[in-house]
Amino acid sequence: MKKYALLAALFVFGIGCVANAGQPELEVNVGFGPTLDVPYGQAHVYWAKILDEQSNGAIKMNVFPSDQLGSGKDTIDQAWMGDPIIYSTDVAMFADLGVPDIGILQAPYLAETWEQMEKLFASEWWMGQEKLLEEKGFKVLAKNWRYGDRHTLTTRPVKSPADMAGLKIRVPQSMIFVKAFEALGASATPLALGEVYTSLQQGVIDGLENPLGTIWGGKYHEVAKNLLLDAHMKTINIFVTGTSFWETLSPEHQELLLKTAQEAGEYQNSLLEEFETNIIEEMKKEGVIVTEIDYPEFKAAVEAFYTYPEFSNWTPGLHENIKKILAE
C-alpha cells in the first residue's frame, strides 16, 4: 500500500503542475465519488496530466474527488445545463433520467467476467443507448473505466442469500440498486456515502456495497468487519458531459478529450487488479473476515429482479437480448 501512497503524493504534485501552467484555451472540471488515493482517483489526475501535455497546455482539467462538486445527481444536472463539467458514474443514474434500458447493465449477477461487460459496451445495442443519451443531453466521452467488482461489507457475517434477510444495506440513490438488494431479501437503504461511516457505527445500517477501493478509501472496514466477495455487479463507469457544452468545443479539443479519457481508463484498469488484491490482504490484517460465495446460488436468488414492475418500461425481450450478446 506504500506504493499507492507514493503515487498519490506524486499525482497531487501533478495537479499543482497542471494548475500552474500557462493560460489555457479551455478549462474543464472533472468530478467523481472516490478518494484521490485509489487507482480511480489517481487515473483522473493522470488524465489531467496527459491532457495538459498532449494539448500543449491548451486544456486545463481541474480534478474534484469525493463528490466535491456536489452529489452525483447535482453534478449531472450542472453538466446537463451546460457547465464545463465531466462526471463519471455507473449507468444506473441515467436509467432514472429517461433511458430505462441502460439500467440493465447494473442488474445483479448479469455478467461474470470483465470481458462480458466490455462486449456489452462494444455492442450495437450500446451504441443505440448512447444515441438516446445524446437525445437527453448527455455526451459519453469514455466507457472503458472499470470501477470494480461491487462487493458487500457488513457488521455481521453473510455466507448465503438467506443471511441477507432483513439486513439494512446502504445503496446509491438508484432504483436499480434498491431492487437488486431487495431481491436478495435485504432492506436497501439509499444514503449518501458521507453518512455511511457514522451510520454503521450507530447501527442505522448493517452494511454497504461498493468496489473495494471505495470501501477501503472510506475506512468502512473499521466499523464493519465482514467482507463478502459477492461481485454482485461488475461496474464499468461512463464519463459524460452535457451536449450543450460539448458542442461549443472545437473538433481538436473534442478529439483530445476523447483520446485522453480512453488512455486514462486503460491506465486505471492496469492499476486496479493489483490494488484490489493488496486491499484484501490489508483488510485481513486489520481483522476483516473475508468470505467468498457460491456464485450460481446468489445468481439464482435474484431472478425475481427481472420481473419487478419497476422495470416494466424496459423494452420487451431486453434481458433475453442481453443474454444473447453475452453468449456470442
mmCIF file of C-alpha atoms in Angstrom:
data_model
loop_
_atom_site.group_PDB
_atom_site.id
_atom_site.type_symbol
_atom_site.label_atom_id
_atom_site.label_comp_id
_atom_site.label_asym_id
_atom_site.label_seq_id
_atom_site.Cartn_x
_atom_site.Cartn_y
_atom_site.Cartn_z
ATOM 1 C CA MET A 1 0.000 0.000 0.000
ATOM 2 C CA LYS A 2 3.013 2.315 0.431
ATOM 3 C CA LYS A 3 3.421 2.176 -3.334
ATOM 4 C CA TYR A 4 -0.026 3.681 -3.836
ATOM 5 C CA ALA A 5 0.510 6.327 -1.172
ATOM 6 C CA LEU A 6 3.662 7.441 -3.008
ATOM 7 C CA LEU A 7 1.809 7.510 -6.327
ATOM 8 C CA ALA A 8 -0.962 9.578 -4.764
ATOM 9 C CA ALA A 9 1.573 12.098 -3.457
ATOM 10 C CA LEU A 10 3.167 12.386 -6.883
ATOM 11 C CA PHE A 11 -0.224 12.842 -8.503
ATOM 12 C CA VAL A 12 -1.192 15.590 -6.080
ATOM 13 C CA PHE A 13 2.049 17.318 -7.059
ATOM 14 C CA GLY A 14 0.969 16.794 -10.680
ATOM 15 C CA ILE A 15 -2.290 18.648 -10.076
ATOM 16 C CA GLY A 16 -0.322 21.649 -8.920
ATOM 17 C CA CYS A 17 1.835 21.499 -12.035
ATOM 18 C CA VAL A 18 -1.254 21.475 -14.257
ATOM 19 C CA ALA A 19 -2.803 24.310 -12.284
ATOM 20 C CA ASN A 20 0.330 26.440 -12.677
ATOM 21 C CA ALA A 21 0.574 26.058 -16.461
ATOM 22 C CA GLY A 22 0.088 28.965 -18.868
ATOM 23 C CA GLN A 23 -3.308 30.464 -19.649
ATOM 24 C CA PRO A 24 -5.373 27.641 -21.199
ATOM 25 C CA GLU A 25 -7.819 27.919 -24.075
ATOM 26 C CA LEU A 26 -10.248 25.618 -22.256
ATOM 27 C CA GLU A 27 -10.787 24.844 -18.586
ATOM 28 C CA VAL A 28 -12.947 21.904 -17.532
ATOM 29 C CA ASN A 29 -13.845 20.381 -14.151
ATOM 30 C CA VAL A 30 -13.996 16.614 -13.702
ATOM 31 C CA GLY A 31 -15.815 15.180 -10.689
ATOM 32 C CA PHE A 32 -16.169 11.684 -9.214
ATOM 33 C CA GLY A 33 -17.072 9.938 -5.974
ATOM 34 C CA PRO A 34 -13.957 8.028 -4.792
ATOM 35 C CA THR A 35 -10.963 9.475 -2.997
ATOM 36 C CA LEU A 36 -7.759 10.580 -4.711
ATOM 37 C CA ASP A 37 -5.528 7.855 -3.262
ATOM 38 C CA VAL A 38 -7.118 4.903 -5.068
ATOM 39 C CA PRO A 39 -6.497 3.930 -8.723
ATOM 40 C CA TYR A 40 -9.717 5.623 -9.828
ATOM 41 C CA GLY A 41 -8.611 8.940 -8.322
ATOM 42 C CA GLN A 42 -5.012 8.525 -9.469
ATOM 43 C CA ALA A 43 -6.159 7.928 -13.039
ATOM 44 C CA HIS A 44 -8.154 11.162 -13.046
ATOM 45 C CA VAL A 45 -5.013 13.069 -12.115
ATOM 46 C CA TYR A 46 -3.121 11.132 -14.782
ATOM 47 C CA TRP A 47 -5.829 12.198 -17.233
ATOM 48 C CA ALA A 48 -5.323 15.868 -16.304
ATOM 49 C CA LYS A 49 -1.567 15.425 -16.762
ATOM 50 C CA ILE A 50 -1.649 13.806 -20.201
ATOM 51 C CA LEU A 51 -4.354 16.198 -21.355
ATOM 52 C CA ASP A 52 -2.118 19.120 -20.411
ATOM 53 C CA GLU A 53 0.835 17.518 -22.194
ATOM 54 C CA GLN A 54 -0.975 16.490 -25.359
ATOM 55 C CA SER A 55 -2.751 19.836 -25.694
ATOM 56 C CA ASN A 56 0.470 21.762 -25.028
ATOM 57 C CA GLY A 57 -1.221 23.483 -22.118
ATOM 58 C CA ALA A 58 -4.312 24.482 -24.111
ATOM 59 C CA ILE A 59 -6.694 22.418 -21.935
ATOM 60 C CA LYS A 60 -6.656 22.598 -18.155
ATOM 61 C CA MET A 61 -8.526 19.935 -16.196
ATOM 62 C CA ASN A 62 -9.400 20.538 -12.539
ATOM 63 C CA VAL A 63 -9.839 17.304 -10.574
ATOM 64 C CA PHE A 64 -12.530 17.098 -7.863
ATOM 65 C CA PRO A 65 -12.623 13.767 -5.942
ATOM 66 C CA SER A 66 -15.072 12.732 -3.213
ATOM 67 C CA ASP A 67 -18.009 14.450 -4.949
ATOM 68 C CA GLN A 68 -16.614 17.881 -4.107
ATOM 69 C CA LEU A 69 -18.648 19.350 -6.969
ATOM 70 C CA GLY A 70 -21.835 18.084 -5.315
ATOM 71 C CA SER A 71 -23.808 14.845 -5.265
ATOM 72 C CA GLY A 72 -23.812 12.733 -8.402
ATOM 73 C CA LYS A 73 -27.278 13.901 -9.374
ATOM 74 C CA ASP A 74 -26.458 17.562 -8.715
ATOM 75 C CA THR A 75 -23.262 17.381 -10.760
ATOM 76 C CA ILE A 76 -25.009 15.608 -13.636
ATOM 77 C CA ASP A 77 -27.635 18.366 -13.573
ATOM 78 C CA GLN A 78 -24.886 21.022 -13.752
ATOM 79 C CA ALA A 79 -23.331 19.273 -16.741
ATOM 80 C CA TRP A 80 -26.706 18.969 -18.463
ATOM 81 C CA MET A 81 -27.249 22.722 -18.007
ATOM 82 C CA GLY A 82 -24.043 23.443 -19.906
ATOM 83 C CA ASP A 83 -21.416 23.939 -17.208
ATOM 84 C CA PRO A 84 -17.882 22.814 -18.240
ATOM 85 C CA ILE A 85 -18.147 19.632 -16.192
ATOM 86 C CA ILE A 86 -17.368 15.993 -16.828
ATOM 87 C CA TYR A 87 -18.709 13.451 -14.355
ATOM 88 C CA SER A 88 -18.106 9.709 -14.080
ATOM 89 C CA THR A 89 -20.673 7.315 -12.685
ATOM 90 C CA ASP A 90 -22.342 3.990 -13.297
ATOM 91 C CA VAL A 91 -25.205 3.881 -15.781
ATOM 92 C CA ALA A 92 -27.973 3.354 -13.217
ATOM 93 C CA MET A 93 -28.473 7.085 -12.720
ATOM 94 C CA PHE A 94 -29.360 7.506 -16.388
ATOM 95 C CA ALA A 95 -31.963 4.775 -16.192
ATOM 96 C CA ASP A 96 -33.770 7.090 -13.778
ATOM 97 C CA LEU A 97 -33.231 10.065 -16.122
ATOM 98 C CA GLY A 98 -35.125 8.752 -19.107
ATOM 99 C CA VAL A 99 -33.030 5.958 -20.679
ATOM 100 C CA PRO A 100 -34.562 2.973 -18.866
ATOM 101 C CA ASP A 101 -32.989 0.067 -20.776
ATOM 102 C CA ILE A 102 -29.483 1.210 -19.871
ATOM 103 C CA GLY A 103 -30.142 0.215 -16.272
ATOM 104 C CA ILE A 104 -29.889 -3.486 -17.057
ATOM 105 C CA LEU A 105 -26.098 -3.070 -17.167
ATOM 106 C CA GLN A 106 -26.245 -2.736 -13.355
ATOM 107 C CA ALA A 107 -28.539 -5.722 -12.869
ATOM 108 C CA PRO A 108 -27.215 -8.089 -10.180
ATOM 109 C CA TYR A 109 -25.096 -11.021 -11.379
ATOM 110 C CA LEU A 110 -25.628 -10.072 -15.021
ATOM 111 C CA ALA A 111 -22.046 -10.767 -16.132
ATOM 112 C CA GLU A 112 -19.386 -12.919 -14.525
ATOM 113 C CA THR A 113 -16.314 -11.552 -16.360
ATOM 114 C CA TRP A 114 -14.999 -8.154 -17.440
ATOM 115 C CA GLU A 115 -14.777 -9.443 -20.992
ATOM 116 C CA GLN A 116 -18.537 -9.988 -20.963
ATOM 117 C CA MET A 117 -19.166 -6.451 -19.729
ATOM 118 C CA GLU A 118 -16.839 -4.977 -22.330
ATOM 119 C CA LYS A 119 -18.665 -6.962 -25.002
ATOM 120 C CA LEU A 120 -21.904 -5.251 -23.993
ATOM 121 C CA PHE A 121 -20.319 -1.787 -24.189
ATOM 122 C CA ALA A 122 -18.947 -2.608 -27.656
ATOM 123 C CA SER A 123 -22.291 -3.872 -28.984
ATOM 124 C CA GLU A 124 -24.739 -2.241 -31.394
ATOM 125 C CA TRP A 125 -27.239 -2.273 -28.532
ATOM 126 C CA TRP A 126 -24.972 0.023 -26.505
ATOM 127 C CA MET A 127 -24.470 2.335 -29.490
ATOM 128 C CA GLY A 128 -28.237 2.770 -29.521
ATOM 129 C CA GLN A 129 -28.203 3.632 -25.828
ATOM 130 C CA GLU A 130 -25.528 6.285 -26.422
ATOM 131 C CA LYS A 131 -27.711 7.892 -29.065
ATOM 132 C CA LEU A 132 -30.598 8.015 -26.593
ATOM 133 C CA LEU A 133 -28.301 9.633 -24.020
ATOM 134 C CA GLU A 134 -27.366 12.297 -26.554
ATOM 135 C CA GLU A 135 -31.042 12.963 -27.200
ATOM 136 C CA LYS A 136 -31.391 13.528 -23.448
ATOM 137 C CA GLY A 137 -28.494 15.999 -23.491
ATOM 138 C CA PHE A 138 -25.511 13.849 -22.459
ATOM 139 C CA LYS A 139 -22.340 13.100 -24.406
ATOM 140 C CA VAL A 140 -20.375 9.959 -23.463
ATOM 141 C CA LEU A 141 -16.611 10.519 -23.506
ATOM 142 C CA ALA A 142 -15.400 7.157 -22.197
ATOM 143 C CA LYS A 143 -16.819 3.735 -21.366
ATOM 144 C CA ASN A 144 -13.718 1.706 -20.529
ATOM 145 C CA TRP A 145 -13.039 2.608 -16.872
ATOM 146 C CA ARG A 146 -13.524 -0.486 -14.704
ATOM 147 C CA TYR A 147 -14.888 0.887 -11.464
ATOM 148 C CA GLY A 148 -14.546 -2.578 -9.992
ATOM 149 C CA ASP A 149 -16.458 -5.584 -8.745
ATOM 150 C CA ARG A 150 -19.040 -4.392 -6.255
ATOM 151 C CA HIS A 151 -18.820 -6.363 -3.000
ATOM 152 C CA THR A 152 -20.731 -6.196 0.290
ATOM 153 C CA LEU A 153 -19.314 -5.200 3.675
ATOM 154 C CA THR A 154 -21.458 -5.965 6.728
ATOM 155 C CA THR A 155 -21.390 -5.774 10.505
ATOM 156 C CA ARG A 156 -22.390 -9.434 10.823
ATOM 157 C CA PRO A 157 -21.350 -12.488 8.771
ATOM 158 C CA VAL A 158 -23.081 -13.308 5.477
ATOM 159 C CA LYS A 159 -22.407 -16.624 3.753
ATOM 160 C CA SER A 160 -25.594 -17.266 1.767
ATOM 161 C CA PRO A 161 -28.516 -15.294 0.303
ATOM 162 C CA ALA A 162 -30.578 -16.302 3.331
ATOM 163 C CA ASP A 163 -28.170 -14.384 5.577
ATOM 164 C CA MET A 164 -29.090 -11.176 3.741
ATOM 165 C CA ALA A 165 -32.666 -11.263 5.025
ATOM 166 C CA GLY A 166 -33.527 -8.046 6.820
ATOM 167 C CA LEU A 167 -30.039 -6.527 6.678
ATOM 168 C CA LYS A 168 -30.100 -2.754 6.108
ATOM 169 C CA ILE A 169 -27.623 -2.310 3.262
ATOM 170 C CA ARG A 170 -26.605 1.146 2.066
ATOM 171 C CA VAL A 171 -27.029 1.539 -1.703
ATOM 172 C CA PRO A 172 -26.755 4.503 -4.098
ATOM 173 C CA GLN A 173 -29.871 6.557 -4.746
ATOM 174 C CA SER A 174 -30.987 4.453 -7.702
ATOM 175 C CA MET A 175 -33.953 2.141 -8.218
ATOM 176 C CA ILE A 176 -31.676 -0.479 -9.829
ATOM 177 C CA PHE A 177 -29.586 -0.853 -6.669
ATOM 178 C CA VAL A 178 -32.603 -0.764 -4.366
ATOM 179 C CA LYS A 179 -34.399 -3.566 -6.195
ATOM 180 C CA ALA A 180 -31.207 -5.628 -6.572
ATOM 181 C CA PHE A 181 -30.778 -5.903 -2.809
ATOM 182 C CA GLU A 182 -34.475 -6.330 -2.198
ATOM 183 C CA ALA A 183 -34.267 -9.363 -4.494
ATOM 184 C CA LEU A 184 -31.726 -10.798 -2.044
ATOM 185 C CA GLY A 185 -34.068 -10.131 0.872
ATOM 186 C CA ALA A 186 -32.151 -7.168 2.274
ATOM 187 C CA SER A 187 -33.601 -3.810 3.245
ATOM 188 C CA ALA A 188 -31.944 -1.493 0.715
ATOM 189 C CA THR A 189 -31.191 1.910 2.263
ATOM 190 C CA PRO A 190 -30.243 4.778 -0.107
ATOM 191 C CA LEU A 191 -27.762 7.018 1.670
ATOM 192 C CA ALA A 192 -25.000 9.482 0.781
ATOM 193 C CA LEU A 193 -21.543 7.933 1.137
ATOM 194 C CA GLY A 194 -20.548 10.695 3.516
ATOM 195 C CA GLU A 195 -23.104 9.419 6.028
ATOM 196 C CA VAL A 196 -22.140 5.742 5.868
ATOM 197 C CA TYR A 197 -19.329 5.585 8.449
ATOM 198 C CA THR A 198 -21.337 7.086 11.320
ATOM 199 C CA SER A 199 -24.455 5.175 10.241
ATOM 200 C CA LEU A 200 -22.518 1.905 10.582
ATOM 201 C CA GLN A 201 -21.202 2.981 13.974
ATOM 202 C CA GLN A 202 -24.687 3.860 15.226
ATOM 203 C CA GLY A 203 -26.413 0.782 13.792
ATOM 204 C CA VAL A 204 -28.557 2.805 11.399
ATOM 205 C CA ILE A 205 -27.359 0.454 8.649
ATOM 206 C CA ASP A 206 -25.825 -3.021 8.756
ATOM 207 C CA GLY A 207 -23.556 -2.686 5.749
ATOM 208 C CA LEU A 208 -22.865 -1.227 2.348
ATOM 209 C CA GLU A 209 -21.986 -2.342 -1.135
ATOM 210 C CA ASN A 210 -19.246 -0.833 -3.292
ATOM 211 C CA PRO A 211 -15.975 -1.678 -5.022
ATOM 212 C CA LEU A 212 -13.047 -2.424 -2.731
ATOM 213 C CA GLY A 213 -11.304 0.857 -3.483
ATOM 214 C CA THR A 214 -14.272 2.855 -2.237
ATOM 215 C CA ILE A 215 -14.717 0.632 0.823
ATOM 216 C CA TRP A 216 -11.041 0.991 1.687
ATOM 217 C CA GLY A 217 -10.892 4.709 0.945
ATOM 218 C CA GLY A 218 -13.858 5.392 3.228
ATOM 219 C CA LYS A 219 -12.353 3.231 6.004
ATOM 220 C CA TYR A 220 -15.707 1.500 6.443
ATOM 221 C CA HIS A 221 -13.888 -1.715 7.328
ATOM 222 C CA GLU A 222 -13.010 -0.094 10.656
ATOM 223 C CA VAL A 223 -16.648 -0.374 11.758
ATOM 224 C CA ALA A 224 -17.861 -3.368 9.722
ATOM 225 C CA LYS A 225 -15.667 -6.463 9.824
ATOM 226 C CA ASN A 226 -17.287 -8.880 7.355
ATOM 227 C CA LEU A 227 -16.428 -8.651 3.653
ATOM 228 C CA LEU A 228 -18.472 -10.752 1.248
ATOM 229 C CA LEU A 229 -16.715 -11.129 -2.109
ATOM 230 C CA ASP A 230 -20.017 -11.475 -3.939
ATOM 231 C CA ALA A 231 -19.180 -9.410 -7.052
ATOM 232 C CA HIS A 232 -22.904 -8.735 -7.389
ATOM 233 C CA MET A 233 -22.203 -6.162 -10.101
ATOM 234 C CA LYS A 234 -19.255 -5.595 -12.416
ATOM 235 C CA THR A 235 -19.353 -1.842 -12.899
ATOM 236 C CA ILE A 236 -17.859 -0.007 -15.834
ATOM 237 C CA ASN A 237 -18.366 3.712 -15.309
ATOM 238 C CA ILE A 238 -19.169 6.099 -18.113
ATOM 239 C CA PHE A 239 -17.861 9.663 -18.393
ATOM 240 C CA VAL A 240 -20.413 12.207 -19.502
ATOM 241 C CA THR A 241 -20.712 15.895 -20.131
ATOM 242 C CA GLY A 242 -23.612 17.975 -21.375
ATOM 243 C CA THR A 243 -24.116 18.099 -25.139
ATOM 244 C CA SER A 244 -24.673 21.851 -24.862
ATOM 245 C CA PHE A 245 -21.116 22.254 -23.520
ATOM 246 C CA TRP A 246 -19.653 19.608 -25.830
ATOM 247 C CA GLU A 247 -20.964 21.334 -28.936
ATOM 248 C CA THR A 248 -19.138 24.550 -28.012
ATOM 249 C CA LEU A 249 -15.762 22.792 -28.217
ATOM 250 C CA SER A 250 -13.519 22.756 -31.262
ATOM 251 C CA PRO A 251 -13.081 19.399 -33.043
ATOM 252 C CA GLU A 252 -9.451 19.391 -31.836
ATOM 253 C CA HIS A 253 -10.465 19.783 -28.193
ATOM 254 C CA GLN A 254 -13.183 17.136 -28.550
ATOM 255 C CA GLU A 255 -10.702 14.681 -30.051
ATOM 256 C CA LEU A 256 -8.160 15.284 -27.282
ATOM 257 C CA LEU A 257 -10.741 14.800 -24.528
ATOM 258 C CA LEU A 258 -11.965 11.534 -26.070
ATOM 259 C CA LYS A 259 -8.456 10.198 -26.722
ATOM 260 C CA THR A 260 -7.028 11.017 -23.303
ATOM 261 C CA ALA A 261 -10.128 9.779 -21.448
ATOM 262 C CA GLN A 262 -9.622 6.391 -23.119
ATOM 263 C CA GLU A 263 -5.908 6.354 -22.288
ATOM 264 C CA ALA A 264 -6.530 7.275 -18.661
ATOM 265 C CA GLY A 265 -9.103 4.488 -18.401
ATOM 266 C CA GLU A 266 -6.566 1.955 -19.660
ATOM 267 C CA TYR A 267 -4.103 3.256 -17.073
ATOM 268 C CA GLN A 268 -6.661 2.952 -14.277
ATOM 269 C CA ASN A 269 -7.514 -0.604 -15.272
ATOM 270 C CA SER A 270 -3.831 -1.555 -15.212
ATOM 271 C CA LEU A 271 -3.620 -0.460 -11.556
ATOM 272 C CA LEU A 272 -6.882 -1.932 -10.353
ATOM 273 C CA GLU A 273 -6.280 -5.686 -10.084
ATOM 274 C CA GLU A 274 -3.077 -5.446 -8.031
ATOM 275 C CA PHE A 275 -4.600 -2.718 -5.886
ATOM 276 C CA GLU A 276 -7.677 -4.797 -5.017
ATOM 277 C CA THR A 277 -5.548 -7.832 -4.147
ATOM 278 C CA ASN A 278 -3.489 -5.670 -1.798
ATOM 279 C CA ILE A 279 -6.624 -4.218 -0.196
ATOM 280 C CA ILE A 280 -7.990 -7.655 0.659
ATOM 281 C CA GLU A 281 -4.730 -8.585 2.344
ATOM 282 C CA GLU A 282 -4.634 -5.286 4.265
ATOM 283 C CA MET A 283 -8.230 -5.773 5.418
ATOM 284 C CA LYS A 284 -7.413 -9.242 6.688
ATOM 285 C CA LYS A 285 -4.532 -7.775 8.689
ATOM 286 C CA GLU A 286 -6.999 -5.329 10.269
ATOM 287 C CA GLY A 287 -9.341 -8.097 11.382
ATOM 288 C CA VAL A 288 -11.785 -8.247 8.480
ATOM 289 C CA ILE A 289 -13.274 -11.697 7.816
ATOM 290 C CA VAL A 290 -13.334 -12.339 4.054
ATOM 291 C CA THR A 291 -15.921 -14.745 2.634
ATOM 292 C CA GLU A 292 -16.290 -15.974 -0.939
ATOM 293 C CA ILE A 293 -19.659 -17.023 -2.348
ATOM 294 C CA ASP A 294 -21.300 -19.785 -4.318
ATOM 295 C CA TYR A 295 -21.879 -17.594 -7.396
ATOM 296 C CA PRO A 296 -24.665 -19.702 -9.004
ATOM 297 C CA GLU A 297 -26.532 -19.746 -5.677
ATOM 298 C CA PHE A 298 -26.558 -15.958 -5.422
ATOM 299 C CA LYS A 299 -27.356 -15.511 -9.111
ATOM 300 C CA ALA A 300 -30.366 -17.792 -8.800
ATOM 301 C CA ALA A 301 -31.536 -15.874 -5.738
ATOM 302 C CA VAL A 302 -32.019 -12.632 -7.700
ATOM 303 C CA GLU A 303 -34.014 -13.966 -10.656
ATOM 304 C CA ALA A 304 -37.081 -12.142 -9.332
ATOM 305 C CA PHE A 305 -35.284 -8.852 -10.057
ATOM 306 C CA TYR A 306 -36.177 -9.086 -13.749
ATOM 307 C CA THR A 307 -39.895 -9.447 -13.010
ATOM 308 C CA TYR A 308 -40.313 -6.359 -10.820
ATOM 309 C CA PRO A 309 -42.964 -3.892 -12.067
ATOM 310 C CA GLU A 310 -40.469 -1.034 -11.639
ATOM 311 C CA PHE A 311 -38.771 -2.320 -14.806
ATOM 312 C CA SER A 312 -41.911 -2.815 -16.863
ATOM 313 C CA ASN A 313 -40.772 0.122 -19.014
ATOM 314 C CA TRP A 314 -37.829 -1.915 -20.310
ATOM 315 C CA THR A 315 -38.080 -2.878 -23.978
ATOM 316 C CA PRO A 316 -39.818 -6.283 -24.226
ATOM 317 C CA GLY A 317 -37.239 -9.064 -24.525
ATOM 318 C CA LEU A 318 -34.384 -6.849 -23.254
ATOM 319 C CA HIS A 319 -32.975 -9.423 -20.838
ATOM 320 C CA GLU A 320 -33.027 -12.148 -23.485
ATOM 321 C CA ASN A 321 -31.264 -9.833 -25.946
ATOM 322 C CA ILE A 322 -28.550 -9.034 -23.420
ATOM 323 C CA LYS A 323 -28.026 -12.731 -22.681
ATOM 324 C CA LYS A 324 -27.571 -13.383 -26.421
ATOM 325 C CA ILE A 325 -24.919 -10.675 -26.668
ATOM 326 C CA LEU A 326 -23.088 -12.140 -23.667
ATOM 327 C CA ALA A 327 -23.180 -15.624 -25.211
ATOM 328 C CA GLU A 328 -21.779 -14.551 -28.602
#
